[in-house]
Amino acid sequence: MIKVGIVGASGYTGVELIRILSLHPEVDIVGITSNNHEGREYSDLYPSLKGYINLRFDELCEAEIIRKSDVIFSALPNGHAYGLANEVVAKNKKLIDLSADFRFNDFSVYEKWYGPVPLIDQKVKRIYGLPEIHRMEMKDVNVVANPGCYPTSVILGLAPGLRYGLIKTEGIIIDSKSGVSGAGHKPSFANLYAECNESVKAYGVACHRHTPEIEQELSYLSESNIKVTFTPHLVPMTRGILSTIYCELRDGITLYIVREAFEEFYSNESFVKILDDGQFPRTKDTYGSNNCHIGLAYDEHTGKLIIVSAIDNLVKGASGQAVQNMNNLFGLPEDTGLNLPAIYP
């Protein structure tokens, strides 16, 4: 059994990790922590998990959680995983971090968008943890940077087109919409029901923190420097992300060629589903699952390829993908504990 510790288990990504891992056949959850709920029974905070987990938020220090665990999931806010990573690596354990702390190849990019980077042990070997792109590079790492939710939907949507050189790298436009849970568990005025309900708003326009993460991975796939126009929107639903991506095909490339390439690229992937001609994703169809649905269309009027991608922001966009990464680190089939259809309706 894989012994798992979860640091910062009281937020939405934390509770989603518990929901998934409590049913995982190869996992034993040995410790959970929270700064605000020490000593409290987990199922008292989240009654939906009563009978599935019988743990209290641990009063032990993080060092003790690390000692007891084979792998630690960190669901802490940005900027808090660096010291934890140093301790995990020193104990020869694994860390899967759900914040942005280790997502960038160049730490100066992180500093520009998030803030200062503390001193990191040179033994920390990290990888950007999008399994469909980087799984073969994960074997020798001790820290996996779990991707952001928006970037997951966008990168999976664009990866085949860029890897096979089917689309132009200039002028890519991304319009993404997310449910309110993407803002996290911490209360804020902007996320009150009366503020969100019956309203859609753009935010982070021309300055959203996920932009450089998206550009880093798209540049890797295309082996060129890519810049994108990315605009996220908040919509009045609990979960889900829908990204609509507009790009131009290279000369001689047809929608048929694109579809063949997407189906080939994802032919051995458990969680990426390419929809049939004329079908397009709905967030409802990925709700509660680790799946990504992708639809394709060509607009003859404008000459644009339109890619529509949908995920559950808390599962494939966060905790489900983290478990997928854990499975990969420990040599399990990636769909272990995750092979469940969406909840519908």
XYZ file of C-alpha atoms in Angstrom:
345
model
C 0.000 0.000 0.000
C 1.126 3.553 -0.731
C 1.114 5.598 2.468
C -0.250 9.080 1.704
C -0.105 12.305 3.678
C -2.058 15.417 2.679
C -0.890 18.840 3.816
C -3.635 21.457 3.560
C -6.504 18.993 3.323
C -9.384 21.301 4.230
C -9.832 23.163 0.916
C -11.688 22.077 -2.202
C -8.675 20.341 -3.758
C -7.991 18.686 -0.407
C -11.489 17.275 -0.035
C -11.426 16.095 -3.649
C -8.140 14.291 -2.955
C -9.716 12.606 0.073
C -12.796 11.599 -1.936
C -10.676 9.938 -4.621
C -7.969 8.446 -2.398
C -10.433 7.032 0.138
C -11.587 4.611 -2.592
C -8.160 3.977 -4.133
C -7.326 0.250 -3.803
C -3.578 0.835 -3.280
C -3.650 3.801 -0.860
C -3.624 4.197 2.901
C -4.152 7.807 4.021
C -1.953 8.110 7.110
C -2.195 11.814 7.943
C -3.959 15.065 7.057
C -3.210 18.595 8.211
C -4.935 21.965 8.312
C -3.934 25.222 9.953
C -7.532 25.991 10.906
C -9.003 22.663 11.997
C -6.411 20.810 14.104
C -7.922 17.935 16.055
C -11.251 18.110 14.246
C -12.783 14.985 12.702
C -12.585 15.258 8.902
C -16.118 14.018 8.334
C -17.429 16.695 10.716
C -16.129 19.318 8.296
C -17.210 17.329 5.229
C -20.143 15.043 6.143
C -20.229 13.706 2.560
C -17.168 11.606 3.495
C -18.580 10.122 6.708
C -17.747 6.424 6.685
C -15.065 6.841 4.037
C -12.341 8.433 6.164
C -11.862 8.153 9.916
C -9.097 10.669 10.525
C -8.740 13.871 12.430
C -6.767 16.822 11.160
C -3.336 15.964 12.480
C -1.744 17.945 15.257
C 1.611 16.485 14.247
C 4.125 18.722 12.510
C 4.740 18.381 8.777
C 8.005 16.530 9.480
C 6.047 13.751 11.210
C 3.585 13.530 8.301
C 6.538 13.191 5.929
C 8.072 10.458 8.102
C 4.872 8.396 8.015
C 4.203 8.811 4.275
C 5.584 7.543 0.991
C 4.109 10.480 -0.897
C 2.852 13.847 0.280
C 0.228 15.865 -1.520
C 0.518 19.576 -0.829
C -2.703 21.543 -1.305
C -1.246 24.682 0.283
C -1.513 28.168 -1.262
C 1.176 29.401 -3.639
C 4.521 30.079 -1.995
C 4.303 27.475 0.779
C 5.654 24.305 -0.852
C 9.362 25.154 -1.126
C 10.351 24.345 2.448
C 8.116 21.275 2.382
C 9.849 20.067 -0.790
C 13.278 20.379 0.831
C 12.122 18.248 3.781
C 10.440 15.656 1.550
C 13.526 15.225 -0.625
C 15.801 14.995 2.417
C 13.678 12.057 3.640
C 13.758 10.445 0.172
C 9.987 10.709 -0.236
C 7.828 12.075 -3.085
C 5.908 15.364 -3.243
C 2.994 16.212 -5.512
C 2.362 19.942 -5.242
C -0.969 21.380 -6.366
C 0.175 25.018 -6.189
C 2.124 26.944 -8.832
C 5.412 26.772 -6.916
C 7.237 24.277 -9.152
C 5.412 24.674 -12.471
C 7.915 26.954 -14.183
C 11.183 25.880 -15.746
C 12.539 29.372 -15.058
C 12.003 30.540 -11.471
C 12.305 34.168 -12.623
C 8.958 33.675 -14.397
C 7.431 32.542 -11.115
C 8.878 35.586 -9.347
C 7.383 37.920 -11.952
C 3.864 36.511 -11.610
C 3.722 35.164 -8.044
C 6.523 36.582 -5.884
C 9.920 35.684 -4.401
C 11.257 32.121 -4.526
C 12.900 30.823 -1.310
C 16.104 28.800 -1.379
C 15.551 25.358 -2.893
C 17.741 22.319 -2.324
C 19.613 21.347 -5.504
C 18.485 17.736 -4.929
C 14.906 18.732 -5.731
C 14.221 17.231 -9.154
C 10.911 18.456 -10.494
C 8.689 17.948 -13.501
C 5.559 19.622 -14.854
C 3.012 16.947 -14.147
C 0.777 16.761 -17.199
C 1.007 12.984 -17.736
C -0.183 12.996 -21.337
C 2.849 15.134 -22.218
C 5.531 14.423 -19.590
C 4.895 10.961 -18.120
C 8.153 9.499 -19.454
C 10.138 12.219 -17.665
C 8.584 11.506 -14.246
C 10.530 8.361 -13.398
C 13.509 10.052 -11.781
C 11.860 13.062 -10.102
C 10.937 13.599 -6.465
C 8.656 16.636 -6.946
C 5.738 16.754 -9.381
C 4.223 20.157 -10.129
C 0.545 19.489 -10.695
C -0.671 21.715 -13.568
C -3.186 24.518 -13.208
C -6.799 23.878 -14.153
C -7.044 26.322 -17.057
C -3.665 25.231 -18.492
C -4.726 21.570 -18.391
C -7.795 22.252 -20.531
C -5.838 24.450 -22.956
C -2.661 22.368 -23.332
C -4.581 19.135 -23.921
C -6.676 20.975 -26.504
C -3.674 22.264 -28.447
C -1.033 19.573 -27.917
C -1.589 17.414 -31.035
C -1.872 20.396 -33.359
C 1.371 21.905 -32.109
C 3.342 18.669 -31.729
C 2.539 17.648 -35.321
C 2.957 21.165 -36.731
C -0.629 21.402 -37.990
C -1.461 24.872 -36.672
C 0.261 28.221 -36.831
C 1.934 29.312 -33.618
C 0.885 32.955 -33.960
C -2.494 34.431 -33.089
C -3.812 31.700 -30.774
C -6.820 32.995 -28.815
C -8.180 31.180 -25.746
C -11.561 31.924 -24.173
C -12.037 29.932 -20.952
C -14.876 29.723 -18.456
C -14.707 28.277 -14.949
C -17.035 27.451 -12.094
C -16.755 29.272 -8.777
C -14.912 26.444 -6.984
C -11.847 27.390 -9.026
C -11.441 30.394 -6.729
C -10.886 28.093 -3.748
C -12.486 27.534 -0.361
C -11.482 30.804 1.284
C -14.458 33.216 1.489
C -14.316 36.348 -0.645
C -16.806 39.069 -1.509
C -16.477 38.466 -5.255
C -17.582 34.843 -4.837
C -20.714 35.446 -2.793
C -23.846 33.914 -4.283
C -25.451 37.303 -4.901
C -22.340 38.496 -6.718
C -21.913 35.427 -8.962
C -25.415 34.166 -9.630
C -27.003 35.139 -12.965
C -23.792 36.837 -14.045
C -20.735 36.062 -16.179
C -17.585 38.135 -15.906
C -14.127 38.231 -17.426
C -11.258 38.567 -14.968
C -7.477 38.609 -15.085
C -7.829 40.132 -18.549
C -4.427 40.334 -20.267
C -2.719 39.503 -16.952
C -3.880 36.117 -15.658
C -1.205 34.077 -13.862
C -1.892 30.968 -15.913
C -0.803 32.685 -19.130
C 2.958 32.023 -18.722
C 2.257 28.422 -17.679
C 0.233 27.867 -20.839
C 2.903 29.544 -22.979
C 5.714 27.496 -21.432
C 4.106 24.166 -22.287
C 2.839 25.187 -25.722
C 6.339 26.429 -26.561
C 7.734 23.067 -25.435
C 5.299 21.209 -27.679
C 5.972 23.358 -30.736
C 9.710 23.873 -30.107
C 9.182 27.595 -30.677
C 8.343 30.663 -28.618
C 4.557 30.935 -28.359
C 2.496 33.811 -27.005
C -1.256 33.510 -26.556
C -4.234 35.720 -25.827
C -5.913 34.152 -22.811
C -9.085 35.450 -21.166
C -10.762 33.531 -18.313
C -14.361 34.050 -17.210
C -16.249 33.219 -14.026
C -19.625 31.570 -14.614
C -22.338 30.784 -12.027
C -21.771 27.053 -11.611
C -19.890 25.079 -8.988
C -17.450 23.027 -11.073
C -16.099 22.743 -14.577
C -13.945 24.485 -17.179
C -14.780 25.007 -20.828
C -12.027 26.399 -23.057
C -12.720 27.509 -26.622
C -9.514 27.936 -28.601
C -9.145 29.693 -31.952
C -6.121 29.119 -34.203
C -5.127 28.943 -37.864
C -4.258 25.807 -39.779
C -1.065 25.632 -41.803
C -1.378 25.483 -45.593
C -2.739 22.195 -46.876
C -4.057 21.011 -43.504
C -7.722 20.013 -43.349
C -10.065 19.245 -40.493
C -9.872 15.580 -41.488
C -6.083 15.620 -41.014
C -6.482 17.392 -37.669
C -9.027 14.872 -36.417
C -6.824 11.950 -37.447
C -3.883 13.536 -35.632
C -5.879 14.132 -32.426
C -7.199 10.581 -32.406
C -3.709 9.170 -32.961
C -2.097 11.424 -30.333
C -4.601 10.393 -27.648
C -5.216 6.813 -28.817
C -3.621 5.270 -25.716
C -4.838 7.844 -23.206
C -7.412 6.792 -20.626
C -8.830 10.227 -19.915
C -8.846 12.266 -23.137
C -11.903 11.706 -25.321
C -12.117 13.117 -28.861
C -15.772 13.690 -29.706
C -17.341 12.825 -33.050
C -17.902 15.341 -35.844
C -20.536 17.897 -34.865
C -20.277 17.084 -31.138
C -18.847 19.558 -28.653
C -18.029 19.228 -24.948
C -20.209 20.239 -22.050
C -18.847 20.673 -18.552
C -21.736 18.541 -17.307
C -20.318 15.547 -19.192
C -17.006 15.673 -17.282
C -18.459 16.577 -13.862
C -16.754 14.545 -11.118
C -14.541 12.643 -13.582
C -10.882 12.791 -14.568
C -11.840 13.052 -18.225
C -11.113 15.756 -20.775
C -13.541 16.016 -23.696
C -12.368 17.699 -26.901
C -14.445 18.797 -29.899
C -13.131 20.109 -33.228
C -14.546 22.349 -35.951
C -13.286 24.354 -38.914
C -14.837 27.740 -39.663
C -14.620 28.143 -43.422
C -15.813 31.747 -43.179
C -12.787 32.859 -41.117
C -10.379 30.029 -41.834
C -10.052 29.225 -38.134
C -9.737 25.880 -36.414
C -11.929 25.880 -33.297
C -11.017 23.528 -30.461
C -13.381 23.115 -27.504
C -12.078 21.407 -24.366
C -13.944 20.582 -21.140
C -12.739 19.262 -17.772
C -13.800 19.227 -14.144
C -11.518 21.871 -12.612
C -11.269 19.981 -9.296
C -10.556 16.559 -10.814
C -8.584 16.549 -14.080
C -7.827 20.198 -13.326
C -6.414 19.436 -9.865
C -6.857 16.444 -7.547
C -7.665 13.710 -10.051
C -4.634 14.631 -12.087
C -2.560 14.610 -8.886
C -3.665 11.020 -8.231
C -2.920 10.165 -11.869
C 0.601 11.489 -11.248
C 0.915 9.439 -8.050
C -0.089 6.298 -9.931
C 2.610 7.038 -12.467
C 5.281 7.667 -9.822
C 4.581 4.326 -8.141
C 4.230 2.203 -11.268
C 0.459 1.706 -11.123
C -1.871 1.937 -14.122
C -2.719 5.637 -14.364
C -6.454 5.035 -14.166
C -6.225 3.177 -10.816
C -8.862 4.696 -8.537
C -9.871 7.155 -11.280
C -11.734 5.104 -13.869
C -15.154 6.524 -13.127
C -17.644 8.192 -15.494
C -18.956 11.687 -14.894
C -21.868 12.310 -12.546
C -24.970 13.038 -14.583
C -27.204 14.970 -14.508
